[in-house]
Amino acid sequence: MIQKLKDYVEHEFGKKVSYQKDCKTLSTSILNKTSEVISPSTLRRFYGFLSTNSKPSRVTLDILSRYCDFTCWDDFTENNKDTEGNSESFTHIWEKASQNASKLSTRNCELLKKQNQLNSNNITKRYFAYERLNYLISSDFVATPFVGPGGYGKSTLLIEWYESFQHASSNKHNIELFISARTLEGWYGKEKYFDEWLLSLIGLNTPALFDRLKDGSCKNPGKFILIIDALDELSLPQSKTERLYQEIHNLVSSMSPKWFKLVITSRLSIWKDFINAGDSIDKWYFAKNQNFTSEGANMPPLNEGEVQEIFNKTINMTAGERILVEELPYDFFQIISYPYYLRIYMELYNKDGSPRVGDRIDLLTEFLKKEVYQSPDADESSDILYYIVEKSKQYKTLATVKKNDLKNEYPIHLKLAGNYYNAYNHLLSFGILSEELVENEFGAYKKIVSITQLEVYGLLTIHRLIEKEGDVSFKLFEEIQKEYANSAILPLLISMLFEVAYKKRRVDALIPLFTLSEKVLASVFEQSSIHQTLSKDDYMRSELIPFYANNKIARKHLFEKNINLNTIATSSNFLTYNYLQHAVHMHEVFFGRTLLYISNAYNLDFNWIDEFIKEMPENPPKKTPPLICGLWFSCLEISSFFSNAKNQSQILRKIDSFLLTTTSNSWNEHDRLVFELGLVFSLLITKQHQLIVNRLSILFESSTGTKFTSEKKALKIYYEFAKWRVSSVFNDAVMQELQNLVGETPPWISYQTNIIAKSWLAMYYLSNGMMNKAYELYRKSVEISNLAGYKIFEAKLLKNLSTTLNSLGEESMAKDCDAFFRSLAEDSNVDC
């Protein structure tokens, strides 16, 4: 038992006690950990460097036991008596297992990196995975799965987490074994119990280790963490696969959550088979049905910060201009947040930094080319997908068919009947298809098959229509309107066909767009896809916008109903000019000029102020949209600020009077929030921060615990920012909340909101000495300002950055900022 204590001490010490000088270092280590003293000479006698006829004293044994995390010598002997007779001490067994597991796991991770073409540039830290795994390790759960379609980044996140976890000093006593599921196939034919075979992988031929892991009352040096990657890649016959699943379930049920943890990755269909092979998932964390999304995943897609980090490590290293996540259209970002699509996007970047994938049509087409049209079973995959497209259209079931109907057409369930079985399972594995068991109206169950991603279904439908017609024409729009009437997919199909025709420069197919049903057009323009498409290709924009601007229905849906402040100083400016050229009624002139004046203000141009004072009415006309009203009052605030035409109290009374009349007649809460978002611009640039606090406080002081809309989340950011500008005191809780809110604000004002939030966060990190993080956020704010054409914010940011750089002693960089600021502001009398 003394020898075993020596082994434990060396394990805690982190190395063998091989020389007398080690005893001096060990004495210090014992003092630091236990606040108790054992002299170096006592330790030399204990390890045999000095001869002695006496045994170690009880005091020495107690202190050394406490150093090894036992309460005393008696506790140590009680917890180690079960291995007393073994020729190899338990500490040696554990140490050997830990070292061998580390070598094997490192080799497996490197192999996976090569297979998946992974390197440090396309691996990002997934914080949700750290939170989930850290919770698992400290909880009473034994296991957790990471489930998602192929290419969803399951292996990647586990490799990143494992390598980080392994190198943390606090985990030095754990055994961490990372293996692929294909490794488990080696169990068959070995004539060993499953747990014994697992131990043999790390060079152990004794069951002592797992015996201890099953006993929650014993004391072990650390935890055994087993990671099994890609359960869906097993190639065993079904009977053997089921037996293996049962063995894994038996392992989970027999192990103590105190000492053993299991992590598995899988695709959804295999995960369901695996769970059905066990009796219960009570010991599994984050494994219940409610934890899964409609895409068949219990893990989120990449978020904006994660995608930006990968961009910065890859294409932004070579591109002429940095790619910002914020500049990507919302629907495009939603697609590349799926890691496999992101990889396709980055692979198709040219060496000169220009993208060969410019929009969602390009990206989805490339995905289908890789996983369908050029797959090993391309014809069979196409047959299956187009069957679903045709039948779901016929039966109006939205991308869904009965599996039995599909089986009657193609032998997707028979391994030996051609390649349809392989094609079907490939489509399942990449999340292109999904299966679901549903109950019908008679209480019976049926299995349905769906094309999971609506964008993929939409593009397949468009491909099918073009193939049948042989051309892209307006006739296809009319056919979609007729065949998909009252279908939820109709707006997506119209907008996707618009994108395809726009890319092909088919002006003739797009000019009659607004002859479609106004009900259809209203549903299409509830989304921003067509606006985003029109922001590209100057030729097509100049061909279509003047024509649309003279169409009454187009003016309503394209120009008036969807105002995007992100592009108001850039591409939307062209829409506004054309709209004004065809303005007839007073409310149209008011609408167009308000947008034009605000656009100029964002662009640091205030030459419109005299015209505004002379020609604009005293109040917005009746039925003016809330955002336009808010922007008009912003114009009034700005003109007053620079011309002293009205004093501040007069404007405030005017706003209050207008709101009192308008809100009591027709506006709801949402309208009021949108109005405030339009007004806040002028209050920010004229530095009326106390006024922002006063105006918005009523919205938040009485809404504790209520669920915020995206508009209210944006206003919350402006409210808290204004409070900080008034007090100059950071609130850690507020700054943490800010990071959660910034990605959940309305897309049409996301640029401005991001600029405010990120520059404010930069100041926060700077105050905490986190220079690199602060610089990255400030740089991002300036880049978004430049991207949006917001010279007013760019100038303000540069002036603030100059002040900050001067305070840090970076005088040369501060002078550069000042020079750039002056060049921006020389034609304006704005006080930035």
Coordinates of C-alpha atoms in Angstrom, one line a residue, residues 21-460:
K21 CA 16.2 17.5 -6.0
D22 CA 12.7 16.4 -6.9
C23 CA 11.9 16.0 -3.2
K24 CA 12.5 19.7 -2.5
T25 CA 10.1 20.6 -5.4
L26 CA 7.6 18.1 -4.1
S27 CA 7.8 19.5 -0.6
T28 CA 6.8 22.9 -2.0
S29 CA 4.0 21.4 -4.0
I30 CA 2.6 19.7 -0.9
L31 CA 2.8 22.9 1.1
N32 CA 1.0 24.9 -1.7
K33 CA -1.8 22.4 -1.9
T34 CA -2.4 21.3 1.7
S35 CA -0.8 24.1 3.7
E36 CA 1.0 21.3 5.6
V37 CA 4.8 20.7 5.7
I38 CA 6.8 17.6 4.9
S39 CA 10.5 18.3 4.8
P40 CA 12.5 17.3 1.7
S41 CA 14.6 15.0 4.0
T42 CA 11.4 13.1 5.1
L43 CA 10.5 12.7 1.4
R44 CA 14.0 11.5 0.6
R45 CA 13.6 8.8 3.2
F46 CA 10.1 8.0 1.9
Y47 CA 11.3 7.5 -1.6
G48 CA 14.5 5.6 -0.6
F49 CA 17.1 8.2 -1.3
L50 CA 18.2 8.1 2.4
S51 CA 18.5 4.8 4.3
T52 CA 16.2 4.3 7.3
N53 CA 15.1 1.5 9.5
S54 CA 11.7 3.0 10.4
K55 CA 8.4 3.1 8.5
P56 CA 6.9 6.5 7.5
S57 CA 5.1 8.1 10.4
R58 CA 1.3 8.3 10.5
V59 CA 1.5 12.1 10.2
T60 CA 3.5 11.7 7.0
L61 CA 1.1 9.2 5.6
D62 CA -1.9 11.4 6.4
I63 CA -0.4 14.5 4.8
L64 CA 0.5 12.6 1.6
S65 CA -2.9 11.0 1.5
R66 CA -4.5 14.5 1.7
Y67 CA -2.2 15.7 -1.1
C68 CA -3.7 12.9 -3.2
D69 CA -7.3 14.1 -2.4
F70 CA -8.1 11.6 0.3
T71 CA -9.1 12.6 3.8
C72 CA -6.4 10.6 5.6
W73 CA -4.3 7.4 5.4
D74 CA -7.3 5.3 6.4
D75 CA -9.4 6.7 3.6
F76 CA -6.6 6.0 1.2
T77 CA -6.2 2.4 2.2
E78 CA -10.0 1.8 2.3
N79 CA -10.3 3.1 -1.3
N80 CA -7.4 1.1 -2.6
K81 CA -7.7 -2.3 -0.9
D82 CA -9.5 -3.9 -3.8
T83 CA -6.3 -3.8 -5.9
E84 CA -3.9 -4.5 -3.1
G85 CA -3.1 -8.0 -4.5
N86 CA -2.6 -6.9 -8.1
S87 CA 0.9 -7.0 -9.5
E88 CA 0.2 -3.7 -11.1
S89 CA -1.1 -0.9 -8.9
F90 CA -4.3 0.9 -9.9
T91 CA -2.5 4.2 -10.2
H92 CA -0.2 2.6 -12.8
I93 CA -3.2 1.1 -14.6
W94 CA -4.9 4.5 -14.7
E95 CA -1.7 6.3 -15.9
K96 CA -1.0 3.7 -18.6
A97 CA -4.6 4.0 -19.8
S98 CA -4.5 7.8 -19.9
Q99 CA -1.2 7.9 -21.9
N100 CA -2.3 5.2 -24.4
A101 CA -5.7 6.8 -24.8
S102 CA -4.1 10.2 -25.5
K103 CA -1.8 8.7 -28.2
L104 CA -4.6 6.8 -29.9
S105 CA -7.0 9.8 -29.8
T106 CA -4.5 12.2 -31.2
R107 CA -3.8 9.8 -34.1
N108 CA -7.5 9.4 -34.7
C109 CA -8.1 13.2 -34.7
E110 CA -5.3 13.8 -37.1
L111 CA -6.7 11.2 -39.5
L112 CA -10.1 12.8 -39.3
K113 CA -8.6 16.2 -40.1
K114 CA -7.0 14.8 -43.2
Q115 CA -10.1 13.0 -44.4
N116 CA -12.3 16.1 -43.9
Q117 CA -9.6 18.6 -45.0
L118 CA -9.7 20.3 -41.7
N119 CA -7.1 22.7 -40.3
S120 CA -7.0 25.5 -37.8
N121 CA -8.4 27.9 -40.4
N122 CA -11.7 26.2 -40.8
I123 CA -12.3 25.1 -37.2
T124 CA -13.9 27.5 -34.9
K125 CA -14.7 27.2 -31.2
R126 CA -18.4 26.3 -30.8
Y127 CA -19.3 27.7 -27.4
F128 CA -22.7 25.9 -27.2
A129 CA -20.7 22.5 -27.4
Y130 CA -18.4 23.6 -24.6
E131 CA -21.4 24.5 -22.4
R132 CA -23.1 21.3 -23.1
L133 CA -20.1 19.1 -22.6
N134 CA -19.0 20.9 -19.5
Y135 CA -22.4 20.5 -18.0
L136 CA -22.4 16.8 -18.9
I137 CA -19.1 16.2 -17.2
S138 CA -20.3 17.8 -13.9
S139 CA -23.8 16.4 -14.0
D140 CA -25.5 13.1 -13.2
F141 CA -26.0 12.3 -16.9
V142 CA -23.7 9.7 -18.3
A143 CA -23.9 10.5 -22.0
T144 CA -24.9 13.0 -24.7
P145 CA -25.4 12.9 -28.4
F146 CA -24.5 15.5 -31.1
V147 CA -27.0 14.8 -33.9
G148 CA -27.2 16.5 -37.3
P149 CA -27.2 15.9 -41.1
G150 CA -24.0 15.1 -42.9
G151 CA -21.7 18.1 -43.1
Y152 CA -23.2 19.8 -40.1
G153 CA -19.8 20.0 -38.3
K154 CA -20.3 17.3 -35.7
S155 CA -16.8 15.8 -36.0
T156 CA -15.2 19.2 -36.3
L157 CA -16.6 20.6 -33.1
L158 CA -15.7 17.5 -31.1
I159 CA -12.1 17.5 -32.4
E160 CA -11.8 21.2 -31.4
W161 CA -13.3 20.5 -28.0
Y162 CA -11.2 17.4 -27.4
E163 CA -7.9 19.1 -28.2
S164 CA -8.8 22.0 -26.0
F165 CA -10.1 19.9 -23.2
Q166 CA -7.1 17.5 -23.3
H167 CA -4.5 20.3 -22.9
A168 CA -6.2 21.9 -19.9
S169 CA -4.2 21.3 -16.8
S170 CA -7.3 20.6 -14.7
N171 CA -8.0 17.6 -16.9
K172 CA -4.6 16.0 -16.6
H173 CA -5.9 13.0 -14.6
N174 CA -8.7 12.1 -17.0
I175 CA -8.7 9.3 -19.5
E176 CA -10.0 10.7 -22.8
L177 CA -10.5 8.2 -25.7
F178 CA -11.6 9.5 -29.1
I179 CA -12.5 6.8 -31.6
S180 CA -14.5 6.5 -34.8
A181 CA -17.5 4.3 -34.8
R182 CA -15.9 2.2 -37.5
T183 CA -13.3 1.2 -34.9
L184 CA -16.1 -0.6 -32.9
E185 CA -16.5 -3.1 -35.8
G186 CA -13.2 -4.7 -34.5
W187 CA -15.0 -6.0 -31.5
Y188 CA -16.6 -8.9 -33.4
G189 CA -14.6 -12.1 -33.4
K190 CA -12.4 -11.1 -30.5
E191 CA -14.3 -13.3 -28.0
K192 CA -14.2 -10.5 -25.4
Y193 CA -16.9 -8.6 -23.5
F194 CA -17.5 -5.2 -25.0
D195 CA -16.1 -3.3 -22.1
E196 CA -13.0 -5.5 -21.9
W197 CA -12.4 -5.0 -25.7
L198 CA -12.6 -1.2 -25.2
L199 CA -9.9 -1.4 -22.6
S200 CA -7.8 -3.5 -24.8
L201 CA -7.7 -0.6 -27.3
I202 CA -5.7 1.4 -24.7
G203 CA -3.4 -1.6 -23.8
L204 CA -5.2 -2.9 -20.7
N205 CA -5.8 -6.5 -20.0
T206 CA -7.5 -6.1 -16.6
P207 CA -11.1 -5.3 -15.8
A208 CA -10.1 -3.4 -12.7
L209 CA -10.5 0.0 -14.3
F210 CA -14.1 -0.4 -15.5
D211 CA -14.9 -2.1 -12.2
R212 CA -13.9 1.1 -10.4
L213 CA -15.8 3.3 -12.9
K214 CA -19.0 1.4 -12.1
D215 CA -18.7 2.1 -8.4
G216 CA -19.8 5.6 -7.5
S217 CA -18.6 5.4 -3.9
C218 CA -14.9 4.7 -4.8
K219 CA -12.1 7.3 -5.4
N220 CA -10.5 7.5 -8.8
P221 CA -7.8 9.8 -10.1
G222 CA -10.1 11.3 -12.8
K223 CA -13.0 10.6 -15.3
F224 CA -13.0 8.2 -18.2
I225 CA -14.4 10.2 -21.2
L226 CA -15.3 8.1 -24.3
I227 CA -16.0 9.9 -27.6
I228 CA -17.5 7.8 -30.4
D229 CA -17.6 9.7 -33.7
A230 CA -19.9 9.0 -36.7
L231 CA -22.1 6.2 -35.5
D232 CA -23.8 6.4 -38.9
E233 CA -20.7 5.1 -40.6
L234 CA -20.9 1.6 -39.2
S235 CA -21.0 -0.9 -42.1
L236 CA -22.0 -4.0 -40.1
P237 CA -25.1 -6.2 -41.0
Q238 CA -28.2 -5.1 -39.2
S239 CA -28.3 -7.8 -36.6
K240 CA -24.7 -7.1 -35.6
T241 CA -25.3 -3.3 -35.6
E242 CA -28.3 -3.8 -33.2
R243 CA -26.2 -5.9 -30.9
L244 CA -23.5 -3.3 -30.8
Y245 CA -26.1 -0.6 -30.0
Q246 CA -27.3 -2.8 -27.1
E247 CA -23.7 -3.1 -25.8
I248 CA -23.3 0.6 -25.8
H249 CA -26.6 1.1 -24.0
N250 CA -25.5 -1.6 -21.4
L251 CA -22.2 0.3 -20.9
V252 CA -24.1 3.5 -20.3
S253 CA -26.5 1.9 -17.8
S254 CA -23.8 0.2 -15.8
M255 CA -21.4 3.1 -15.4
S256 CA -21.4 5.7 -12.6
P257 CA -22.0 9.2 -13.9
K258 CA -19.4 10.3 -11.4
W259 CA -16.6 8.6 -13.3
F260 CA -17.7 7.8 -16.8
K261 CA -19.0 10.0 -19.7
L262 CA -19.9 9.1 -23.2
V263 CA -20.3 11.4 -26.2
I264 CA -21.6 10.2 -29.6
T265 CA -22.1 11.9 -33.0
S266 CA -24.7 10.6 -35.5
R267 CA -27.1 11.5 -38.2
L268 CA -30.8 11.6 -37.2
S269 CA -32.0 8.4 -38.8
I270 CA -29.2 6.3 -37.2
W271 CA -29.7 8.0 -33.9
K272 CA -33.3 7.0 -33.9
D273 CA -32.3 3.3 -34.6
F274 CA -29.7 3.5 -31.8
I275 CA -32.2 4.9 -29.3
N276 CA -34.8 2.3 -30.2
A277 CA -32.3 -0.4 -29.3
G278 CA -32.1 0.7 -25.7
D279 CA -34.7 0.7 -22.8
S280 CA -34.3 4.3 -21.7
I281 CA -32.6 7.6 -22.5
D282 CA -32.9 8.8 -18.9
K283 CA -29.1 8.9 -18.6
W284 CA -28.6 10.9 -21.8
Y285 CA -28.4 14.7 -21.7
F286 CA -30.0 16.8 -24.5
A287 CA -31.4 13.7 -26.2
K288 CA -35.2 14.1 -26.0
N289 CA -37.4 14.8 -29.0
Q290 CA -37.9 18.5 -27.9
N291 CA -34.2 19.1 -28.2
F292 CA -34.3 18.4 -32.0
T293 CA -34.9 20.9 -34.8
S294 CA -36.9 20.4 -38.0
E295 CA -33.6 19.8 -39.7
G296 CA -33.0 16.7 -37.6
A297 CA -30.3 18.3 -35.4
N298 CA -29.9 18.8 -31.6
M299 CA -27.2 21.4 -32.3
P300 CA -27.5 24.9 -33.7
P301 CA -26.1 26.1 -37.0
L302 CA -23.1 28.4 -37.1
N303 CA -23.8 31.9 -35.7
E304 CA -22.6 35.2 -37.1
G305 CA -19.5 35.3 -34.9
E306 CA -18.4 31.8 -35.8
V307 CA -18.8 32.4 -39.5
Q308 CA -16.9 35.7 -39.3
E309 CA -14.1 34.0 -37.5
I310 CA -13.8 31.4 -40.2
F311 CA -13.9 34.1 -42.9
N312 CA -11.1 36.0 -41.1
K313 CA -9.0 32.9 -41.0
T314 CA -9.5 32.0 -44.7
I315 CA -10.9 34.1 -47.5
N316 CA -10.2 37.4 -45.7
M317 CA -6.5 36.6 -45.6
T318 CA -6.3 36.8 -49.4
A319 CA -9.4 38.8 -50.5
G320 CA -9.0 42.3 -51.7
E321 CA -11.7 43.4 -49.4
R322 CA -12.8 41.8 -46.2
I323 CA -16.0 39.8 -46.3
L324 CA -18.4 40.8 -43.5
V325 CA -21.1 38.5 -42.3
E326 CA -23.4 41.6 -42.0
E327 CA -23.2 42.2 -45.8
L328 CA -24.6 38.8 -46.6
P329 CA -28.4 38.7 -47.4
Y330 CA -30.3 37.1 -44.5
D331 CA -31.5 34.1 -46.6
F332 CA -28.0 33.5 -47.9
F333 CA -26.5 33.6 -44.4
Q334 CA -29.1 31.1 -43.2
I335 CA -27.8 28.7 -45.8
I336 CA -24.1 29.1 -45.1
S337 CA -24.7 28.7 -41.4
Y338 CA -24.9 25.0 -42.3
P339 CA -21.2 24.2 -42.2
Y340 CA -21.2 22.1 -45.3
Y341 CA -22.6 25.0 -47.4
L342 CA -20.0 27.3 -45.8
R343 CA -17.3 25.0 -47.0
I344 CA -18.7 25.0 -50.5
Y345 CA -18.8 28.8 -50.4
M346 CA -15.2 29.1 -49.3
E347 CA -14.0 26.4 -51.8
L348 CA -15.4 28.5 -54.6
Y349 CA -13.6 31.6 -53.8
N350 CA -11.1 32.6 -56.5
K351 CA -7.4 33.1 -55.6
D352 CA -7.8 36.8 -56.3
G353 CA -10.4 37.0 -53.5
S354 CA -13.5 37.2 -55.7
P355 CA -16.4 34.8 -55.1
R356 CA -17.7 32.4 -57.8
V357 CA -20.8 31.9 -55.6
G358 CA -22.6 35.2 -55.4
D359 CA -26.1 34.3 -54.1
R360 CA -28.3 31.5 -52.8
I361 CA -29.1 30.2 -56.3
D362 CA -25.4 29.7 -57.0
L363 CA -24.8 28.0 -53.6
L364 CA -27.8 25.7 -53.7
T365 CA -27.0 24.7 -57.3
E366 CA -23.5 23.8 -56.3
F367 CA -24.8 21.8 -53.4
L368 CA -27.2 19.9 -55.6
K369 CA -24.4 19.3 -58.2
K370 CA -22.1 17.8 -55.5
E371 CA -24.6 15.7 -53.6
V372 CA -27.2 14.9 -56.3
Y373 CA -26.2 15.5 -60.0
Q374 CA -22.6 14.3 -59.6
S375 CA -23.1 11.8 -56.8
P376 CA -22.3 8.1 -57.4
D377 CA -26.0 7.4 -57.8
A378 CA -26.9 10.6 -59.6
D379 CA -29.8 9.3 -61.8
E380 CA -31.4 7.5 -58.9
S381 CA -31.1 10.5 -56.6
S382 CA -32.7 12.7 -59.2
D383 CA -35.5 10.3 -59.8
I384 CA -36.3 10.2 -56.1
L385 CA -36.2 14.0 -55.7
Y386 CA -38.2 14.9 -58.8
Y387 CA -40.8 12.3 -57.9
I388 CA -41.3 14.1 -54.6
V389 CA -41.5 17.4 -56.4
E390 CA -44.1 16.2 -58.8
K391 CA -46.3 14.2 -56.4
S392 CA -46.2 16.8 -53.7
K393 CA -47.4 19.4 -56.3
Q394 CA -50.1 17.1 -57.5
Y395 CA -51.4 16.3 -54.0
K396 CA -50.5 19.8 -52.5
T397 CA -48.5 18.2 -49.7
L398 CA -45.6 20.7 -49.7
A399 CA -42.4 18.7 -50.4
T400 CA -43.8 15.6 -48.8
V401 CA -45.0 12.1 -50.0
K402 CA -45.9 8.9 -48.3
K403 CA -42.9 6.6 -48.1
N404 CA -45.1 3.6 -49.3
D405 CA -45.9 5.6 -52.5
L406 CA -42.2 6.2 -53.1
K407 CA -41.4 2.6 -52.4
N408 CA -44.0 1.5 -55.0
E409 CA -42.3 3.7 -57.6
Y410 CA -38.6 3.0 -56.7
P411 CA -37.1 0.2 -54.6
I412 CA -35.6 2.5 -52.0
H413 CA -36.0 -0.2 -49.3
L414 CA -34.2 -3.1 -51.1
K415 CA -30.4 -3.3 -50.9
L416 CA -30.1 -5.7 -53.9
A417 CA -32.5 -4.0 -56.3
G418 CA -30.3 -1.5 -58.0
N419 CA -28.9 1.7 -56.6
Y420 CA -32.0 3.3 -55.3
Y421 CA -31.4 2.1 -51.7
N422 CA -27.9 3.7 -51.6
A423 CA -29.2 6.9 -53.3
Y424 CA -32.1 7.2 -50.8
N425 CA -29.8 6.7 -47.8
H426 CA -27.3 9.2 -49.1
L427 CA -30.1 11.8 -49.4
L428 CA -31.1 11.0 -45.9
S429 CA -27.6 11.3 -44.5
F430 CA -27.0 14.8 -45.9
G431 CA -30.3 16.0 -44.6
I432 CA -31.8 16.5 -48.1
L433 CA -34.5 14.1 -47.2
S434 CA -36.1 13.3 -43.8
E435 CA -38.5 10.6 -42.6
E436 CA -41.2 11.1 -40.0
L437 CA -43.9 8.8 -38.5
V438 CA -47.2 10.6 -38.4
E439 CA -50.7 9.7 -37.3
N440 CA -53.6 10.0 -39.8
E441 CA -57.2 10.9 -39.1
F442 CA -58.1 7.3 -38.3
G443 CA -55.5 6.8 -35.6
A444 CA -53.2 4.7 -37.9
Y445 CA -49.6 5.6 -38.5
K446 CA -47.8 6.2 -41.8
K447 CA -44.2 7.2 -42.6
I448 CA -43.8 10.3 -44.8
V449 CA -40.7 11.4 -46.7
S450 CA -39.9 15.1 -47.1
I451 CA -37.4 17.3 -48.8
T452 CA -36.1 18.9 -45.7
Q453 CA -34.8 22.3 -46.9
L454 CA -37.5 24.4 -48.5
E455 CA -34.9 26.3 -50.5
V456 CA -33.6 23.0 -52.0
Y457 CA -37.2 22.0 -52.8
G458 CA -37.9 25.4 -54.3
L459 CA -34.8 25.3 -56.6
L460 CA -35.6 21.7 -57.7

